[in-house]
PDB file of C-alpha atoms and ligand atoms in Angstrom:
ATOM      1  CA  MET A   1      -5.137   8.497  17.550  1.00  0.00           C
ATOM      2  CA  PRO A   2      -3.325  11.848  17.350  1.00  0.00           C
ATOM      3  CA  ARG A   3      -0.702  11.931  14.642  1.00  0.00           C
ATOM      4  CA  ILE A   4       2.193  12.518  17.025  1.00  0.00           C
ATOM      5  CA  VAL A   5       1.214   9.574  19.203  1.00  0.00           C
ATOM      6  CA  ARG A   6       0.837   7.367  16.160  1.00  0.00           C
ATOM      7  CA  LEU A   7       4.267   8.341  14.897  1.00  0.00           C
ATOM      8  CA  ALA A   8       5.800   7.711  18.289  1.00  0.00           C
ATOM      9  CA  LEU A   9       4.188   4.298  18.279  1.00  0.00           C
ATOM     10  CA  VAL A  10       5.457   3.520  14.789  1.00  0.00           C
ATOM     11  CA  LEU A  11       8.961   4.642  15.663  1.00  0.00           C
ATOM     12  CA  ALA A  12       8.896   2.728  18.929  1.00  0.00           C
ATOM     13  CA  MET A  13       8.067  -0.380  16.964  1.00  0.00           C
ATOM     14  CA  CYS A  14      10.933   0.102  14.527  1.00  0.00           C
ATOM     15  CA  GLY A  15      13.510  -1.302  16.928  1.00  0.00           C
ATOM     16  CA  GLY A  16      13.025  -5.005  16.358  1.00  0.00           C
ATOM     17  CA  ILE A  17      10.247  -7.255  15.267  1.00  0.00           C
ATOM     18  CA  ALA A  18       7.486  -4.775  14.593  1.00  0.00           C
ATOM     19  CA  PRO A  19       4.091  -5.883  15.803  1.00  0.00           C
ATOM     20  CA  ALA A  20       1.079  -4.913  13.712  1.00  0.00           C
ATOM     21  CA  LEU A  21      -0.755  -4.307  16.964  1.00  0.00           C
ATOM     22  CA  ALA A  22       0.800  -2.646  19.982  1.00  0.00           C
ATOM     23  CA  GLY A  23       1.520  -5.125  22.739  1.00  0.00           C
ATOM     24  CA  GLN A  24       1.073  -8.117  20.480  1.00  0.00           C
ATOM     25  CA  ASP A  25       3.421 -11.039  20.964  1.00  0.00           C
ATOM     26  CA  CYS A  26       5.072 -11.634  17.598  1.00  0.00           C
ATOM     27  CA  ALA A  27       7.428 -14.427  18.564  1.00  0.00           C
ATOM     28  CA  GLY A  28       7.342 -17.134  15.931  1.00  0.00           C
ATOM     29  CA  ARG A  29       5.341 -15.030  13.484  1.00  0.00           C
ATOM     30  CA  LEU A  30       6.412 -13.822  10.065  1.00  0.00           C
ATOM     31  CA  GLY A  31       6.682 -10.259  11.422  1.00  0.00           C
ATOM     32  CA  THR A  32       7.861  -7.071   9.739  1.00  0.00           C
ATOM     33  CA  SER A  33      11.629  -7.180   9.373  1.00  0.00           C
ATOM     34  CA  ARG A  34      12.300  -3.484   8.879  1.00  0.00           C
ATOM     35  CA  VAL A  35      10.748  -0.110   8.176  1.00  0.00           C
ATOM     36  CA  MET A  36      11.996   1.729   5.105  1.00  0.00           C
ATOM     37  CA  GLU A  37      11.583   5.491   4.987  1.00  0.00           C
ATOM     38  CA  VAL A  38      10.834   6.483   1.405  1.00  0.00           C
ATOM     39  CA  ASP A  39      11.310  10.053   0.193  1.00  0.00           C
ATOM     40  CA  PRO A  40       8.266  10.867  -1.949  1.00  0.00           C
ATOM     41  CA  ALA A  41       9.985  13.715  -3.829  1.00  0.00           C
ATOM     42  CA  GLY A  42      10.228  12.663  -7.460  1.00  0.00           C
ATOM     43  CA  LEU A  43       9.648   9.038  -6.508  1.00  0.00           C
ATOM     44  CA  GLN A  44       8.605   6.672  -9.326  1.00  0.00           C
ATOM     45  CA  VAL A  45       9.153   3.027  -8.383  1.00  0.00           C
ATOM     46  CA  GLY A  46       8.056  -0.409  -9.549  1.00  0.00           C
ATOM     47  CA  THR A  47       9.773  -2.152 -12.442  1.00  0.00           C
ATOM     48  CA  LYS A  48       6.532  -3.063 -14.190  1.00  0.00           C
ATOM     49  CA  HIS A  49       6.262   0.626 -15.087  1.00  0.00           C
ATOM     50  CA  PHE A  50       9.452   2.459 -14.261  1.00  0.00           C
ATOM     51  CA  PRO A  51      13.151   1.753 -14.756  1.00  0.00           C
ATOM     52  CA  GLN A  52      13.795   1.665 -10.998  1.00  0.00           C
ATOM     53  CA  THR A  53      12.314   0.325  -7.807  1.00  0.00           C
ATOM     54  CA  LEU A  54      12.841   0.418  -4.054  1.00  0.00           C
ATOM     55  CA  ASP A  55      16.226  -0.613  -2.707  1.00  0.00           C
ATOM     56  CA  LEU A  56      15.214  -4.049  -1.495  1.00  0.00           C
ATOM     57  CA  ALA A  57      17.611  -6.853  -0.679  1.00  0.00           C
ATOM     58  CA  ASP A  58      17.146 -10.360  -2.002  1.00  0.00           C
ATOM     59  CA  LYS A  59      14.064 -11.973  -0.412  1.00  0.00           C
ATOM     60  CA  GLU A  60      12.622  -8.657   0.770  1.00  0.00           C
ATOM     61  CA  VAL A  61       9.034  -7.867  -0.170  1.00  0.00           C
ATOM     62  CA  VAL A  62       6.676  -4.910   0.235  1.00  0.00           C
ATOM     63  CA  LEU A  63       3.011  -5.872   0.431  1.00  0.00           C
ATOM     64  CA  THR A  64       0.485  -3.476  -1.102  1.00  0.00           C
ATOM     65  CA  PHE A  65      -3.309  -3.713  -1.321  1.00  0.00           C
ATOM     66  CA  ASP A  66      -5.378  -1.578  -3.690  1.00  0.00           C
ATOM     67  CA  ASP A  67      -8.986  -0.455  -4.153  1.00  0.00           C
ATOM     68  CA  GLY A  68     -10.357  -0.699  -0.607  1.00  0.00           C
ATOM     69  CA  PRO A  69     -11.508  -0.329   1.925  1.00  0.00           C
ATOM     70  CA  LEU A  70     -14.564  -2.586   1.683  1.00  0.00           C
ATOM     71  CA  PRO A  71     -16.382  -4.038   4.728  1.00  0.00           C
ATOM     72  CA  ALA A  72     -16.751  -7.475   3.096  1.00  0.00           C
ATOM     73  CA  THR A  73     -13.039  -8.156   2.691  1.00  0.00           C
ATOM     74  CA  THR A  74     -10.743  -5.513   4.215  1.00  0.00           C
ATOM     75  CA  PRO A  75     -11.328  -6.528   7.871  1.00  0.00           C
ATOM     76  CA  GLY A  76     -10.325 -10.110   7.059  1.00  0.00           C
ATOM     77  CA  VAL A  77      -7.179  -8.912   5.317  1.00  0.00           C
ATOM     78  CA  LEU A  78      -6.302  -6.800   8.367  1.00  0.00           C
ATOM     79  CA  LYS A  79      -6.904  -9.755  10.640  1.00  0.00           C
ATOM     80  CA  ALA A  80      -4.624 -12.025   8.592  1.00  0.00           C
ATOM     81  CA  LEU A  81      -1.861  -9.400   8.575  1.00  0.00           C
ATOM     82  CA  ALA A  82      -2.204  -8.761  12.317  1.00  0.00           C
ATOM     83  CA  ARG A  83      -2.027 -12.463  13.082  1.00  0.00           C
ATOM     84  CA  GLU A  84       1.431 -12.573  11.483  1.00  0.00           C
ATOM     85  CA  CYS A  85       2.537  -9.125  12.752  1.00  0.00           C
ATOM     86  CA  VAL A  86       2.889  -7.924   9.167  1.00  0.00           C
ATOM     87  CA  ARG A  87       2.470  -4.326   8.108  1.00  0.00           C
ATOM     88  CA  ALA A  88       1.436  -3.366   4.599  1.00  0.00           C
ATOM     89  CA  THR A  89       0.454  -0.378   2.463  1.00  0.00           C
ATOM     90  CA  PHE A  90      -3.123   0.243   1.384  1.00  0.00           C
ATOM     91  CA  PHE A  91      -3.753   2.418  -1.681  1.00  0.00           C
ATOM     92  CA  VAL A  92      -7.362   3.393  -0.998  1.00  0.00           C
ATOM     93  CA  ILE A  93     -10.015   4.754  -3.354  1.00  0.00           C
ATOM     94  CA  GLY A  94     -11.409   8.085  -2.128  1.00  0.00           C
ATOM     95  CA  ARG A  95     -15.056   7.160  -2.438  1.00  0.00           C
ATOM     96  CA  ASN A  96     -14.485   3.934  -0.500  1.00  0.00           C
ATOM     97  CA  ALA A  97     -12.537   5.786   2.168  1.00  0.00           C
ATOM     98  CA  ALA A  98     -15.369   8.325   2.486  1.00  0.00           C
ATOM     99  CA  ALA A  99     -17.919   5.520   2.806  1.00  0.00           C
ATOM    100  CA  HIS A 100     -15.876   3.502   5.335  1.00  0.00           C
ATOM    101  CA  PRO A 101     -13.680   5.894   7.325  1.00  0.00           C
ATOM    102  CA  ASP A 102     -13.666   3.454  10.255  1.00  0.00           C
ATOM    103  CA  LEU A 103     -11.728   0.970   8.123  1.00  0.00           C
ATOM    104  CA  VAL A 104      -9.203   3.592   7.009  1.00  0.00           C
ATOM    105  CA  ARG A 105      -8.634   4.548  10.643  1.00  0.00           C
ATOM    106  CA  ARG A 106      -8.280   0.914  11.583  1.00  0.00           C
ATOM    107  CA  GLU A 107      -5.618   0.409   8.906  1.00  0.00           C
ATOM    108  CA  ILE A 108      -3.646   3.304  10.368  1.00  0.00           C
ATOM    109  CA  ALA A 109      -4.227   2.275  13.986  1.00  0.00           C
ATOM    110  CA  GLU A 110      -2.866  -1.187  13.190  1.00  0.00           C
ATOM    111  CA  GLY A 111       0.354   0.309  11.878  1.00  0.00           C
ATOM    112  CA  HIS A 112      -0.212   0.158   8.130  1.00  0.00           C
ATOM    113  CA  THR A 113       0.540   2.915   5.639  1.00  0.00           C
ATOM    114  CA  VAL A 114      -2.424   4.429   3.789  1.00  0.00           C
ATOM    115  CA  GLY A 115      -1.637   5.822   0.334  1.00  0.00           C
ATOM    116  CA  HIS A 116      -3.911   7.109  -2.399  1.00  0.00           C
ATOM    117  CA  HIS A 117      -5.516   5.641  -5.502  1.00  0.00           C
ATOM    118  CA  SER A 118      -7.766   8.469  -6.881  1.00  0.00           C
ATOM    119  CA  MET A 119     -11.372   9.368  -6.020  1.00  0.00           C
ATOM    120  CA  THR A 120     -13.348   7.215  -8.465  1.00  0.00           C
ATOM    121  CA  HIS A 121     -10.764   4.837  -9.952  1.00  0.00           C
ATOM    122  CA  PRO A 122     -11.078   5.899 -13.618  1.00  0.00           C
ATOM    123  CA  MET A 123      -9.690   3.389 -16.119  1.00  0.00           C
ATOM    124  CA  THR A 124      -7.614   5.279 -16.800  1.00  0.00           C
ATOM    125  CA  LEU A 125      -6.707   8.755 -15.601  1.00  0.00           C
ATOM    126  CA  ALA A 126      -4.398   9.018 -18.617  1.00  0.00           C
ATOM    127  CA  ASP A 127      -7.370   8.649 -20.963  1.00  0.00           C
ATOM    128  CA  MET A 128      -9.280  11.536 -19.348  1.00  0.00           C
ATOM    129  CA  PRO A 129      -8.884  15.245 -20.031  1.00  0.00           C
ATOM    130  CA  TYR A 130      -5.946  16.433 -17.922  1.00  0.00           C
ATOM    131  CA  ASP A 131      -7.996  18.811 -15.752  1.00  0.00           C
ATOM    132  CA  LYS A 132     -10.569  16.145 -14.929  1.00  0.00           C
ATOM    133  CA  ALA A 133      -7.846  13.643 -14.085  1.00  0.00           C
ATOM    134  CA  VAL A 134      -6.149  16.114 -11.748  1.00  0.00           C
ATOM    135  CA  ALA A 135      -9.494  16.891 -10.113  1.00  0.00           C
ATOM    136  CA  ASP A 136     -10.125  13.177  -9.491  1.00  0.00           C
ATOM    137  CA  ILE A 137      -6.663  12.748  -7.970  1.00  0.00           C
ATOM    138  CA  GLU A 138      -7.116  15.791  -5.721  1.00  0.00           C
ATOM    139  CA  LYS A 139     -10.620  14.788  -4.617  1.00  0.00           C
ATOM    140  CA  GLY A 140      -9.262  11.369  -3.706  1.00  0.00           C
ATOM    141  CA  LEU A 141      -6.447  12.838  -1.634  1.00  0.00           C
ATOM    142  CA  LYS A 142      -8.890  15.015   0.291  1.00  0.00           C
ATOM    143  CA  ALA A 143     -11.438  12.230   0.809  1.00  0.00           C
ATOM    144  CA  ASP A 144      -8.743   9.868   2.089  1.00  0.00           C
ATOM    145  CA  GLU A 145      -7.313  12.501   4.424  1.00  0.00           C
ATOM    146  CA  ARG A 146     -10.711  13.396   5.848  1.00  0.00           C
ATOM    147  CA  ALA A 147     -11.543   9.728   6.395  1.00  0.00           C
ATOM    148  CA  ALA A 148      -8.192   9.008   8.016  1.00  0.00           C
ATOM    149  CA  TYR A 149      -7.614  12.118  10.097  1.00  0.00           C
ATOM    150  CA  GLY A 150     -10.882  14.084  10.082  1.00  0.00           C
ATOM    151  CA  GLU A 151      -9.411  16.929   8.056  1.00  0.00           C
ATOM    152  CA  ALA A 152      -7.494  17.480   4.844  1.00  0.00           C
ATOM    153  CA  GLY A 153      -4.579  19.884   4.569  1.00  0.00           C
ATOM    154  CA  ALA A 154      -2.875  21.169   1.438  1.00  0.00           C
ATOM    155  CA  GLN A 155      -0.435  18.250   1.460  1.00  0.00           C
ATOM    156  CA  PRO A 156      -1.432  14.664   2.212  1.00  0.00           C
ATOM    157  CA  ARG A 157       0.260  13.226   5.291  1.00  0.00           C
ATOM    158  CA  VAL A 158       1.309  10.183   3.280  1.00  0.00           C
ATOM    159  CA  PRO A 159       2.282  11.510  -0.177  1.00  0.00           C
ATOM    160  CA  PHE A 160       2.159   8.088  -1.874  1.00  0.00           C
ATOM    161  CA  PHE A 161      -0.009   7.538  -4.972  1.00  0.00           C
ATOM    162  CA  ARG A 162      -0.712   4.625  -7.288  1.00  0.00           C
ATOM    163  CA  PHE A 163      -2.453   5.117 -10.635  1.00  0.00           C
ATOM    164  CA  PRO A 164      -5.595   3.010 -11.181  1.00  0.00           C
ATOM    165  CA  GLY A 165      -4.736   0.387 -13.785  1.00  0.00           C
ATOM    166  CA  PHE A 166      -1.227   1.927 -13.784  1.00  0.00           C
ATOM    167  CA  GLY A 167      -2.615   4.410 -16.300  1.00  0.00           C
ATOM    168  CA  SER A 168      -0.193   7.281 -15.929  1.00  0.00           C
ATOM    169  CA  SER A 169       0.761   9.929 -18.473  1.00  0.00           C
ATOM    170  CA  PRO A 170       3.904  12.094 -18.599  1.00  0.00           C
ATOM    171  CA  GLU A 171       1.762  15.150 -17.766  1.00  0.00           C
ATOM    172  CA  LEU A 172       0.172  13.529 -14.709  1.00  0.00           C
ATOM    173  CA  LEU A 173       3.526  12.175 -13.539  1.00  0.00           C
ATOM    174  CA  ASP A 174       4.882  15.724 -13.811  1.00  0.00           C
ATOM    175  CA  TYR A 175       1.916  17.039 -11.862  1.00  0.00           C
ATOM    176  CA  LEU A 176       2.478  14.611  -8.988  1.00  0.00           C
ATOM    177  CA  LYS A 177       6.183  15.376  -8.991  1.00  0.00           C
ATOM    178  CA  ARG A 178       5.422  19.082  -8.641  1.00  0.00           C
ATOM    179  CA  ARG A 179       2.989  18.209  -5.839  1.00  0.00           C
ATOM    180  CA  GLY A 180       5.713  16.292  -3.996  1.00  0.00           C
ATOM    181  CA  ILE A 181       3.752  13.050  -4.237  1.00  0.00           C
ATOM    182  CA  GLY A 182       5.606   9.805  -4.897  1.00  0.00           C
ATOM    183  CA  VAL A 183       4.256   7.308  -7.435  1.00  0.00           C
ATOM    184  CA  PHE A 184       4.199   3.568  -6.833  1.00  0.00           C
ATOM    185  CA  GLY A 185       3.914   0.989  -9.556  1.00  0.00           C
ATOM    186  CA  ALA A 186       4.671  -2.640  -8.679  1.00  0.00           C
ATOM    187  CA  ASP A 187       7.398  -5.185  -9.328  1.00  0.00           C
ATOM    188  CA  LEU A 188       4.986  -8.072  -9.536  1.00  0.00           C
ATOM    189  CA  TRP A 189       1.320  -8.695  -9.040  1.00  0.00           C
ATOM    190  CA  ALA A 190      -1.069 -11.449  -8.140  1.00  0.00           C
ATOM    191  CA  SER A 191      -3.389 -10.862 -11.137  1.00  0.00           C
ATOM    192  CA  ASP A 192      -6.146 -11.160  -8.549  1.00  0.00           C
ATOM    193  CA  TRP A 193      -8.500  -9.221 -10.813  1.00  0.00           C
ATOM    194  CA  ASN A 194      -8.810 -12.519 -12.707  1.00  0.00           C
ATOM    195  CA  PRO A 195     -11.144 -15.006 -11.003  1.00  0.00           C
ATOM    196  CA  MET A 196      -9.283 -18.076  -9.727  1.00  0.00           C
ATOM    197  CA  THR A 197      -9.283 -20.310  -6.686  1.00  0.00           C
ATOM    198  CA  PRO A 198      -7.277 -19.241  -3.640  1.00  0.00           C
ATOM    199  CA  GLN A 199      -4.858 -22.127  -4.312  1.00  0.00           C
ATOM    200  CA  GLU A 200      -4.338 -21.033  -7.924  1.00  0.00           C
ATOM    201  CA  GLN A 201      -3.869 -17.505  -6.656  1.00  0.00           C
ATOM    202  CA  LEU A 202      -1.257 -18.641  -4.170  1.00  0.00           C
ATOM    203  CA  ASP A 203       0.608 -20.769  -6.708  1.00  0.00           C
ATOM    204  CA  LEU A 204       0.680 -17.935  -9.227  1.00  0.00           C
ATOM    205  CA  VAL A 205       1.973 -15.239  -6.912  1.00  0.00           C
ATOM    206  CA  MET A 206       4.559 -17.523  -5.274  1.00  0.00           C
ATOM    207  CA  ALA A 207       5.863 -18.615  -8.694  1.00  0.00           C
ATOM    208  CA  ARG A 208       6.218 -14.980  -9.712  1.00  0.00           C
ATOM    209  CA  LEU A 209       7.853 -14.063  -6.426  1.00  0.00           C
ATOM    210  CA  ASP A 210      10.287 -16.980  -6.522  1.00  0.00           C
ATOM    211  CA  HIS A 211      11.240 -15.874 -10.025  1.00  0.00           C
ATOM    212  CA  ALA A 212      11.677 -12.198  -9.089  1.00  0.00           C
ATOM    213  CA  GLY A 213      13.220 -12.917  -5.675  1.00  0.00           C
ATOM    214  CA  ARG A 214      12.054  -9.633  -4.147  1.00  0.00           C
ATOM    215  CA  GLY A 215       9.855  -6.639  -4.845  1.00  0.00           C
ATOM    216  CA  ILE A 216       6.720  -4.596  -4.384  1.00  0.00           C
ATOM    217  CA  ILE A 217       3.759  -6.973  -4.673  1.00  0.00           C
ATOM    218  CA  LEU A 218       0.308  -5.790  -5.684  1.00  0.00           C
ATOM    219  CA  PHE A 219      -2.846  -7.362  -4.256  1.00  0.00           C
ATOM    220  CA  HIS A 220      -6.432  -6.129  -3.919  1.00  0.00           C
ATOM    221  CA  ASP A 221      -8.014  -6.177  -0.451  1.00  0.00           C
ATOM    222  CA  THR A 222     -11.365  -6.064  -2.234  1.00  0.00           C
ATOM    223  CA  ARG A 223     -11.010  -9.579  -3.663  1.00  0.00           C
ATOM    224  CA  GLY A 224     -12.396 -12.585  -1.785  1.00  0.00           C
ATOM    225  CA  GLN A 225      -9.898 -14.950  -3.393  1.00  0.00           C
ATOM    226  CA  THR A 226      -7.046 -12.784  -2.097  1.00  0.00           C
ATOM    227  CA  LEU A 227      -8.493 -12.698   1.397  1.00  0.00           C
ATOM    228  CA  LYS A 228      -8.868 -16.486   1.391  1.00  0.00           C
ATOM    229  CA  MET A 229      -5.328 -17.052   0.179  1.00  0.00           C
ATOM    230  CA  LEU A 230      -3.592 -14.526   2.423  1.00  0.00           C
ATOM    231  CA  PRO A 231      -2.922 -16.762   5.478  1.00  0.00           C
ATOM    232  CA  ALA A 232      -1.327 -19.411   3.259  1.00  0.00           C
ATOM    233  CA  PHE A 233       0.652 -16.749   1.403  1.00  0.00           C
ATOM    234  CA  LEU A 234       2.070 -15.321   4.635  1.00  0.00           C
ATOM    235  CA  ALA A 235       2.923 -18.847   5.795  1.00  0.00           C
ATOM    236  CA  ALA A 236       4.712 -19.486   2.489  1.00  0.00           C
ATOM    237  CA  LEU A 237       6.723 -16.271   2.872  1.00  0.00           C
ATOM    238  CA  LYS A 238       7.847 -17.376   6.311  1.00  0.00           C
ATOM    239  CA  GLU A 239       8.682 -20.889   5.228  1.00  0.00           C
ATOM    240  CA  LYS A 240      10.737 -19.703   2.257  1.00  0.00           C
ATOM    241  CA  GLY A 241      12.628 -17.075   4.224  1.00  0.00           C
ATOM    242  CA  TYR A 242      11.111 -13.944   2.708  1.00  0.00           C
ATOM    243  CA  ARG A 243      11.142 -10.802   4.843  1.00  0.00           C
ATOM    244  CA  VAL A 244       8.471  -8.104   4.864  1.00  0.00           C
ATOM    245  CA  VAL A 245       9.567  -4.470   4.587  1.00  0.00           C
ATOM    246  CA  HIS A 246       7.171  -1.735   5.663  1.00  0.00           C
ATOM    247  CA  ILE A 247       7.316   1.570   3.827  1.00  0.00           C
ATOM    248  CA  VAL A 248       6.617   4.955   5.395  1.00  0.00           C
ATOM    249  CA  PRO A 249       7.150   8.439   3.963  1.00  0.00           C
ATOM    250  CA  SER A 250      10.237  10.375   4.917  1.00  0.00           C
ATOM    251  CA  PRO A 251      11.140  12.732   6.311  1.00  0.00           C
ATOM    252  CA  ALA A 252       8.909  12.021   9.298  1.00  0.00           C
ATOM    253  CA  ARG A 253       6.403  14.826   9.514  1.00  0.00           C
ATOM    254  CA  THR A 254       7.341  15.958  13.006  1.00  0.00           C
ATOM    255  CA  ALA A 255      10.553  16.986  14.715  1.00  0.00           C
ATOM    256  CA  ALA A 256       9.053  16.388  18.155  1.00  0.00           C
ATOM    257  CA  VAL A 257       9.639  12.651  18.191  1.00  0.00           C
ATOM    258  CA  PRO A 258      13.169  11.646  19.194  1.00  0.00           C
ATOM    259  CA  ARG A 259      14.812   9.159  16.836  1.00  0.00           C
TER     260      ARG A 259
HETATM  261 ZN1  LIG B 301      -7.028  -0.134  -8.487  1.00  0.00          ZN
END
């Protein structure tokens, strides 16, 4: 879908309950309560790693999924989100995006935000020589852009980045700041890199969320246990009165779309 049409669609959906799929009936679903425009300039958010986070009200959550896309799990995650009209942010790995561009395009077509998570997911970028770390970040940006839009410009269309394993360094944070790319940590996570049953996964993340009350939540759309737990998690959010906030970069990249 051309960028301008996609933006128009996103903005058109900002008015009320925002369907994950155009034309979808979202009555009675969890839904997406609002869209937050986030200025990437100098952005460093997520209280696990930084002193500040997004300006979320009590019971507001931002759902993020790292490390995809993968054909075995990402389509199921997208299906679960679409069923509840929920929009999320995917921090994709460049090599996975290059291997599965159809899934990256599907994420965007279904209204999600696609951010960046390096080319090869080094653990960690901070432990690599600076030049090699920068090269991996830049290769990832280009691979993601090509997968998503067919071409890569000097600046990524969504200047959102998350460090693999949250392994940032002051030098790399400075680099991204100079590049105009915002950095996302998380406020809480599901620890879904540890094997556990979907029920244990659900109990853990809900306990953490009930304790925190709001925040940016980190999942992995590459984990089967996360996929299996997602419908129950979204149902629990709805039942407990949590509201999903969708993040998009600001300013919008075109002046042609009326606001
Ligand atoms: Zn990761």
